[in-house]
PDB file of C-alpha atoms in Angstrom:
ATOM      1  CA  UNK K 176      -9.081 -31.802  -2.788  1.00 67.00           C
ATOM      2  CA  UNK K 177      -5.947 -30.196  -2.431  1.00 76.00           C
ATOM      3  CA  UNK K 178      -6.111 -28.397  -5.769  1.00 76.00           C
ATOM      4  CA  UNK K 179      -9.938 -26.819  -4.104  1.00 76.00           C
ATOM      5  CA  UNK K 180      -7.858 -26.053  -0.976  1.00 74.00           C
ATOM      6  CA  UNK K 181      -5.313 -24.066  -3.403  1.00 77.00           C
ATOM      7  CA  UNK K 182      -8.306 -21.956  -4.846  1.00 78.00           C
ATOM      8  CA  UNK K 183     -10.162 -21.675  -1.444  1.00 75.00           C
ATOM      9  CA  UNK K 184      -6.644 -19.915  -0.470  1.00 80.00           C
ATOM     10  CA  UNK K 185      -6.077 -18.051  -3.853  1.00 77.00           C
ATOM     11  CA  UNK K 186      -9.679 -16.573  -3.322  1.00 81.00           C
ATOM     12  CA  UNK K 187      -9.564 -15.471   0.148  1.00 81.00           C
ATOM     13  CA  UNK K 188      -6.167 -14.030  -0.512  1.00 80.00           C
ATOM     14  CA  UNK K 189      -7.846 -11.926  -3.503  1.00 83.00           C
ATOM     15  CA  UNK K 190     -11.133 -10.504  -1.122  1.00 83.00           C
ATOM     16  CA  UNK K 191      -8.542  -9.911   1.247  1.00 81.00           C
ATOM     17  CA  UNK K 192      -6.018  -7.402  -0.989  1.00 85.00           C
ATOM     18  CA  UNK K 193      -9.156  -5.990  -2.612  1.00 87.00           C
ATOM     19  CA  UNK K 194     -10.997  -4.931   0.746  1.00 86.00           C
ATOM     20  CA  UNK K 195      -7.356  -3.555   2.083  1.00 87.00           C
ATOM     21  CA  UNK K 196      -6.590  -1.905  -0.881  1.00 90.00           C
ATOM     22  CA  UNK K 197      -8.997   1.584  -0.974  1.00 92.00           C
ATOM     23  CA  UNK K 198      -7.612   1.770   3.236  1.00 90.00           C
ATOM     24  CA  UNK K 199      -3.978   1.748   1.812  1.00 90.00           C
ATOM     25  CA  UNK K 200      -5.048   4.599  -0.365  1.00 93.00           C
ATOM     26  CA  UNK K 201      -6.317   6.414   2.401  1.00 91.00           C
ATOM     27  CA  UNK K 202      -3.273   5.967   4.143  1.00 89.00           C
ATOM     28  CA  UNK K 203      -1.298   7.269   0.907  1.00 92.00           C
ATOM     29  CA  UNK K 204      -3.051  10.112   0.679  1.00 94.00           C
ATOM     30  CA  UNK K 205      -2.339  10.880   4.379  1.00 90.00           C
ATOM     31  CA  UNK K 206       1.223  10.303   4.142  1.00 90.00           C
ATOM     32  CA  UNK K 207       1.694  12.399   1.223  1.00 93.00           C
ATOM     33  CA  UNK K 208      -0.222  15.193   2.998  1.00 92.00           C
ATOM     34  CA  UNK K 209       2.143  14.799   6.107  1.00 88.00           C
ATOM     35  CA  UNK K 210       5.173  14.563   3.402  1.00 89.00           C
ATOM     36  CA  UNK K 211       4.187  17.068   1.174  1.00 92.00           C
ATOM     37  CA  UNK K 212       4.054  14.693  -2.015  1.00 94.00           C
ATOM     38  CA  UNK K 213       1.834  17.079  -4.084  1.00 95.00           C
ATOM     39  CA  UNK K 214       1.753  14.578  -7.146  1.00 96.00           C
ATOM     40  CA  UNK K 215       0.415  11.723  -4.821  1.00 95.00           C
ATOM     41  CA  UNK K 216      -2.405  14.407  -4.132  1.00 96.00           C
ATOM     42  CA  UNK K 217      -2.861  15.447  -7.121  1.00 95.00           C
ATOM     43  CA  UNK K 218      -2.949  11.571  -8.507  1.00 95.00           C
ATOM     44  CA  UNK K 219      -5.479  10.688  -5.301  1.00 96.00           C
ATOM     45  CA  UNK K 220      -7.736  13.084  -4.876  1.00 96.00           C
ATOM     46  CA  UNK K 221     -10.614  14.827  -6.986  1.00 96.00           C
ATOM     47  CA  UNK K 222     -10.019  17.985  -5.403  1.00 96.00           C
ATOM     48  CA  UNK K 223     -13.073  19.772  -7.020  1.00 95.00           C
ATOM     49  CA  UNK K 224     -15.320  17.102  -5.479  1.00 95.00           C
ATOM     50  CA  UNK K 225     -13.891  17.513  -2.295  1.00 95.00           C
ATOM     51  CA  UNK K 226     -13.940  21.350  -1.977  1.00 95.00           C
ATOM     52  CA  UNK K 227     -17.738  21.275  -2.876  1.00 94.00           C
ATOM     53  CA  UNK K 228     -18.284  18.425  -0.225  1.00 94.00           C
ATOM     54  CA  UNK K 229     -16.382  19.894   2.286  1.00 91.00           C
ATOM     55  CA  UNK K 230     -18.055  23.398   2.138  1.00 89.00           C
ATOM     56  CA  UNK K 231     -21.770  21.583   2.182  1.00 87.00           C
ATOM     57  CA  UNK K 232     -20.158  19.603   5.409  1.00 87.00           C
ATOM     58  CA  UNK K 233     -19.095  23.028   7.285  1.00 84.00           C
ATOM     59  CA  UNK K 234     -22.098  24.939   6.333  1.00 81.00           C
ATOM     60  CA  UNK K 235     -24.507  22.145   7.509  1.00 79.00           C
ATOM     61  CA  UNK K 236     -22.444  22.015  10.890  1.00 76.00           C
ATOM     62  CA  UNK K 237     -22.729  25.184  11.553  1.00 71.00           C
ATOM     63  CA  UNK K 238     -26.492  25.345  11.119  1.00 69.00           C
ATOM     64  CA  UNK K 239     -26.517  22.175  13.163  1.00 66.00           C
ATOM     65  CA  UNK K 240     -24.651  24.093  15.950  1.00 63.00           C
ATOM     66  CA  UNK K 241     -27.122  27.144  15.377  1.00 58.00           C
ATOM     67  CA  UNK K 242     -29.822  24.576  16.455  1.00 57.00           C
ATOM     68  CA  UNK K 243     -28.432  23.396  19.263  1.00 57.00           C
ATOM     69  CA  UNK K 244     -27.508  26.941  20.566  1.00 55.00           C
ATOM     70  CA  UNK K 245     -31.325  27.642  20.230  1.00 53.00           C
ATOM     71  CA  UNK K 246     -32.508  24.628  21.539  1.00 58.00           C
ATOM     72  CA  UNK K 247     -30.552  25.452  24.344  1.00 58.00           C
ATOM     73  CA  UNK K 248     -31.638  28.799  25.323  1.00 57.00           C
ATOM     74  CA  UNK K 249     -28.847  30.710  23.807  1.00 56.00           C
ATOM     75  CA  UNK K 250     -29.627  34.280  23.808  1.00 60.00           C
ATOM     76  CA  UNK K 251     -30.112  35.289  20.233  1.00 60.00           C
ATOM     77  CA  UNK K 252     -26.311  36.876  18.806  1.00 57.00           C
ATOM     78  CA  UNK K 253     -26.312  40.742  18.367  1.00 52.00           C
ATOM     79  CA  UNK K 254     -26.195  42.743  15.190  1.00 48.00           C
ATOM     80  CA  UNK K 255     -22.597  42.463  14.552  1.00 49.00           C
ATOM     81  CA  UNK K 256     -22.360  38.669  15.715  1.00 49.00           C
ATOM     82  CA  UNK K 257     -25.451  38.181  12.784  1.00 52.00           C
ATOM     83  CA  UNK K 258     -23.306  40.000  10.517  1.00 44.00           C
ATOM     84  CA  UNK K 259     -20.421  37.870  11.255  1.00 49.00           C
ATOM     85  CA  UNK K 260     -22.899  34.734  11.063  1.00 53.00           C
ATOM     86  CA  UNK K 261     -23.782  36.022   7.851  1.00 48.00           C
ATOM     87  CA  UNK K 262     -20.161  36.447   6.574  1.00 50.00           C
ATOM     88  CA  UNK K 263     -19.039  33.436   7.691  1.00 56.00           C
ATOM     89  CA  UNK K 264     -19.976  30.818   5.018  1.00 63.00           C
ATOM     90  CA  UNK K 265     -18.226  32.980   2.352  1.00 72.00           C
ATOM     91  CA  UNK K 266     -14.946  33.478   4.100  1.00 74.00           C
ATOM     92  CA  UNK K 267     -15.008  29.533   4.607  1.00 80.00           C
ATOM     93  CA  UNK K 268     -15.581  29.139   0.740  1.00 85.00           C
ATOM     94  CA  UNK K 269     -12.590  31.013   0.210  1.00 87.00           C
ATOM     95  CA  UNK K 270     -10.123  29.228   2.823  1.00 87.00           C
ATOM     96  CA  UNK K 271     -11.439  26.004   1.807  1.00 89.00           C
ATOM     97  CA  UNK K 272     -10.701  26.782  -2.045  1.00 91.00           C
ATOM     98  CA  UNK K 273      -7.022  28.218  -1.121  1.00 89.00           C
ATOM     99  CA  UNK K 274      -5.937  25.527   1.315  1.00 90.00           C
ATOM    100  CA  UNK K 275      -7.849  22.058  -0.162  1.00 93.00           C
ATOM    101  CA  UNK K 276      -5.463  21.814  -3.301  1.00 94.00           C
ATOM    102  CA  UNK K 277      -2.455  19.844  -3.701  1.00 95.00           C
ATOM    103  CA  UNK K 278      -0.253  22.302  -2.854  1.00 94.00           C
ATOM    104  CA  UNK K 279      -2.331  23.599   0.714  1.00 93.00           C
ATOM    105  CA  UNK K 280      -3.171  20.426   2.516  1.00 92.00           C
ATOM    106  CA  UNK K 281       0.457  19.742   3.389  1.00 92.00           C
ATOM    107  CA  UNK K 282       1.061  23.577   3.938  1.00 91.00           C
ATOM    108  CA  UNK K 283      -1.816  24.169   6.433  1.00 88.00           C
ATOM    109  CA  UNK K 284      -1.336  20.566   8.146  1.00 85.00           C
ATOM    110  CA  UNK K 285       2.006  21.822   8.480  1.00 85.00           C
ATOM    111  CA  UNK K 286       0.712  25.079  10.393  1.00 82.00           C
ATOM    112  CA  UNK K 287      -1.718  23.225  12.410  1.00 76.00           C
ATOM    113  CA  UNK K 288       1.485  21.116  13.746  1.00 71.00           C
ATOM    114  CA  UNK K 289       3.545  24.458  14.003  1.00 72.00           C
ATOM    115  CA  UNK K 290       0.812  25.936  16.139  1.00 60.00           C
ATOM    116  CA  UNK K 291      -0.130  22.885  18.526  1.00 66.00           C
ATOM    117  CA  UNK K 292       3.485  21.790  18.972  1.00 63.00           C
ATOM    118  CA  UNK K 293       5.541  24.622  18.718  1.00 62.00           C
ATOM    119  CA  UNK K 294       3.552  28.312  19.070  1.00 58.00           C
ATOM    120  CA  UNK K 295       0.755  27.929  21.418  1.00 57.00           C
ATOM    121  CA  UNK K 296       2.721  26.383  24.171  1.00 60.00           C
ATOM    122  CA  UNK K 297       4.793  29.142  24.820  1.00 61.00           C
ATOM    123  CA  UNK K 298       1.622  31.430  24.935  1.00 56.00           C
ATOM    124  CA  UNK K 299       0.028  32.183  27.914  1.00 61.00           C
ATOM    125  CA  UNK K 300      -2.579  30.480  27.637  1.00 56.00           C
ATOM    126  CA  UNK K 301      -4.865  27.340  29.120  1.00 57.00           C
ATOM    127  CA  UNK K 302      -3.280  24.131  26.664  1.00 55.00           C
ATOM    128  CA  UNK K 303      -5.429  21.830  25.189  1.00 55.00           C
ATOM    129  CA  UNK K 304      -4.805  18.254  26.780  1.00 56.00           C
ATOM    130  CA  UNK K 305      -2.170  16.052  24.643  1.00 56.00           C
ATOM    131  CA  UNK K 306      -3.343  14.510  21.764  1.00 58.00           C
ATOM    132  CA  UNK K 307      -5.797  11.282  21.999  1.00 58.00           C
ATOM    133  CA  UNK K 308      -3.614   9.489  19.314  1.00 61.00           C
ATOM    134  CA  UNK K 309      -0.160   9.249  18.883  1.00 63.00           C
ATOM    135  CA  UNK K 310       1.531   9.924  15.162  1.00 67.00           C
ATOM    136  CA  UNK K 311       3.903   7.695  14.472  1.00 66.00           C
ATOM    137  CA  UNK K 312       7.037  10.050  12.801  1.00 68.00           C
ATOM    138  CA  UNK K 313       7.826   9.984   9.273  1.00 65.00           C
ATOM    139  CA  UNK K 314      10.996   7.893   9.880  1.00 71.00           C
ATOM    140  CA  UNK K 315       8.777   5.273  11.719  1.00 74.00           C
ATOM    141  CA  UNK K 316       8.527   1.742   9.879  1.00 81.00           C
ATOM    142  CA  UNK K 317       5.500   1.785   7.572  1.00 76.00           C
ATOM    143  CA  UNK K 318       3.965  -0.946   9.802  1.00 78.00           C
ATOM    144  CA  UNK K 319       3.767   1.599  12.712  1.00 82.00           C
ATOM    145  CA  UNK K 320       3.147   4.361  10.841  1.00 79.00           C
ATOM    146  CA  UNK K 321       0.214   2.561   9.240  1.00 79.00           C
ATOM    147  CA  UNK K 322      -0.815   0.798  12.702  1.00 82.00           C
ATOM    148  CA  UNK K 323      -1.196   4.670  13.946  1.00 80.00           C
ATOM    149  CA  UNK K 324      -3.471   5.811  11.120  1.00 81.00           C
ATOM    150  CA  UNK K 325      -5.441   2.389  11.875  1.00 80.00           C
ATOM    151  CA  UNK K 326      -5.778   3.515  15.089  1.00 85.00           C
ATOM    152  CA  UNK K 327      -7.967   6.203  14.266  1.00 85.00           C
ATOM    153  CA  UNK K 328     -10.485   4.555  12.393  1.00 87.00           C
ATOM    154  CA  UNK K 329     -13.734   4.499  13.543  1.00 89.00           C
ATOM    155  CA  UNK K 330     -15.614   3.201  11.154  1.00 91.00           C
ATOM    156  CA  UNK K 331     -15.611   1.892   7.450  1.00 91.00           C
ATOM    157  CA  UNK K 332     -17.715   0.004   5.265  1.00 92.00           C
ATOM    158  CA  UNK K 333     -17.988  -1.023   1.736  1.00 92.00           C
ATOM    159  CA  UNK K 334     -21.009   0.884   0.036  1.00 93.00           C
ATOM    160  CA  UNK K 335     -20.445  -1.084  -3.247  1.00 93.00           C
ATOM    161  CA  UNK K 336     -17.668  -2.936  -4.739  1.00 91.00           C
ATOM    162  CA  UNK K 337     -16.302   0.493  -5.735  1.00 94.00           C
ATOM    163  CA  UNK K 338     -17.055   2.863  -3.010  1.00 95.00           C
ATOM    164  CA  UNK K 339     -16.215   2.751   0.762  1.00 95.00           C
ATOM    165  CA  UNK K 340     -16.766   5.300   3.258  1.00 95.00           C
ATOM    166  CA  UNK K 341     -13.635   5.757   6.244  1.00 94.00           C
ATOM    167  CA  UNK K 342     -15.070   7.674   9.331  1.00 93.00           C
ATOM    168  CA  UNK K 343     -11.263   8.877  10.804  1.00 89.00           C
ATOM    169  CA  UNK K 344     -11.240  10.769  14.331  1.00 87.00           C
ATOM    170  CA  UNK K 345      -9.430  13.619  14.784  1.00 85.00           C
ATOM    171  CA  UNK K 346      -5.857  13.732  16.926  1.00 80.00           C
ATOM    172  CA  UNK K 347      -6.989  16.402  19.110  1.00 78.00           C
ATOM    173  CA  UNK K 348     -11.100  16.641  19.383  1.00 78.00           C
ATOM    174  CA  UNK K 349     -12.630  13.341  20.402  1.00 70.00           C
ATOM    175  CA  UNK K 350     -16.059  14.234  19.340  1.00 80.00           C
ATOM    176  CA  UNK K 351     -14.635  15.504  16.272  1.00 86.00           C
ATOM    177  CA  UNK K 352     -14.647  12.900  12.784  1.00 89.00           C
ATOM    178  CA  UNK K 353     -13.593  12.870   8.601  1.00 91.00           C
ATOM    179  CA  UNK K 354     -15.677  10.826   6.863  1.00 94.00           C
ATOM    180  CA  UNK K 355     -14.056  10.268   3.211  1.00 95.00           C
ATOM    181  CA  UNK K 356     -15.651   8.463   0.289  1.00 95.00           C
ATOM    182  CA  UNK K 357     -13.291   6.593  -1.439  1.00 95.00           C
ATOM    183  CA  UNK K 358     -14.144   5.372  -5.418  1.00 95.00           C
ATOM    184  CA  UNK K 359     -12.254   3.113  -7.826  1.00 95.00           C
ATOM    185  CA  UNK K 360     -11.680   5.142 -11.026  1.00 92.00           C
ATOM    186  CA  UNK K 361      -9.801   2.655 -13.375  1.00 88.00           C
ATOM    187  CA  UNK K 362      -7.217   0.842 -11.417  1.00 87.00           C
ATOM    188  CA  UNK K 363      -6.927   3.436  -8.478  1.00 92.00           C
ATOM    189  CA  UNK K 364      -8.701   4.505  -5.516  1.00 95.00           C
ATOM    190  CA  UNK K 365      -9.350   8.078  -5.198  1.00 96.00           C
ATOM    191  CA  UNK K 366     -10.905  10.445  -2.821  1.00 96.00           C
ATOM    192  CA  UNK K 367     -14.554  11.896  -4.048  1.00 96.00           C
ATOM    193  CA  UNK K 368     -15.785  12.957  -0.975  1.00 96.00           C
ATOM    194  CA  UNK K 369     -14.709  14.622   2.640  1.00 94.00           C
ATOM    195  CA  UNK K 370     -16.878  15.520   5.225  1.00 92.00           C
ATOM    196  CA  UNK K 371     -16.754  17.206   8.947  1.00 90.00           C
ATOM    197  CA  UNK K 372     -19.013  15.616  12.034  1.00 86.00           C
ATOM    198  CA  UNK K 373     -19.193  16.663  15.391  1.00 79.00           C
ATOM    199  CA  UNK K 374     -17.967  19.808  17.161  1.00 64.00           C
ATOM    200  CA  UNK K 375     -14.724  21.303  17.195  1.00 52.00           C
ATOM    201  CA  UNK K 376     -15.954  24.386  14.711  1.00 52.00           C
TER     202      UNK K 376
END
């Protein structure tokens, strides 16, 4: 009985580390975007996958949004709005293939801190309200700084033994969400996918 109880344990303790390990990953890869650890980045994340996912994900929101606007009775954009329309999905291309590389994601999450924290409240401006979650600094415990990446969440789920989809809310927009896809390639979990929901865009 008690050796049963020992394997019972053994077994649970197994399903446990396997289901926690691809959300340790994830929280890897955002540490080493926050710390700038390109070769973590470069190790996690199948950046050509991503860039292709990640332009499909903004192009379909926009058209989304485009659909919306009409539903709503939006009067239909001017010549030089279409143009811009028109412009736009190339101009993303590019800043999506100069900024999602190992060496950009820490550099423009960088700027996006410089601008919210620093820059635009000295502008004269109306500021956006504070931040919905809190991030936990980089000299935090790794309990806390993992409890704060928890926090945000919203959904995950195991699409097979080797793929698992994290739906993570943005600090700032509430009705904003990145849902990754992370895969087991050998003996590590890596990032395949990355895609943009809600508004915000």
């Amino acid at each position: 009985m008690r050796k049963l109880v020992k394997i019972a344990i053994l077994g649970l303790s197994l399903f446990v580390a396997y289901a926690a390990w691809p959300f340790l990953s994830a929280y890897q890869i955002r540490q080493a975007v926050r710390g700038g650890d390109t070769a973590v980045l470069a190790q996690k994340i199948e950046f050509p996958a991503i860039r292709a996912s990640l332009k499909h994900s903004l192009a379909e929101l926009a058209a989304s949004k485009a659909e919306a606007d009409y539903a709503a009775g939006v009067p239909r954009p001017g010549l030089i709005a279409r143009f811009k329309a028109w412009m736009a999905p190339s101009v993303v291309d590019r800043i999506v293939d100069q900024w999602v590389t190992p060496h950009g994601l820490p550099q423009a999450y960088n700027a996006r801190d410089t601008w919210r924290n620093s820059v635009r409240p000295n502008l004269p401006v109306q500021q956006p309200p504070p931040p919905l979650f809190a991030e936990a600094s980089l000299d935090a415990s790794p309990f806390e700084r993992f409890a704060a990446f928890w926090r945000r969440v919203q959904r995950a789920a195991f699409i097979s033994m080797t793929q698992v989809e994290i739906e993570v809310a943005d600090r700032y927009e509430p009705e904003r969400r990145y849902i990754g896809r992370m895969e087991l390639k050998g003996l590590d979990w890596k990032l395949t996918s990355l895609k943009v929901a809600g508004s915000g865009f």
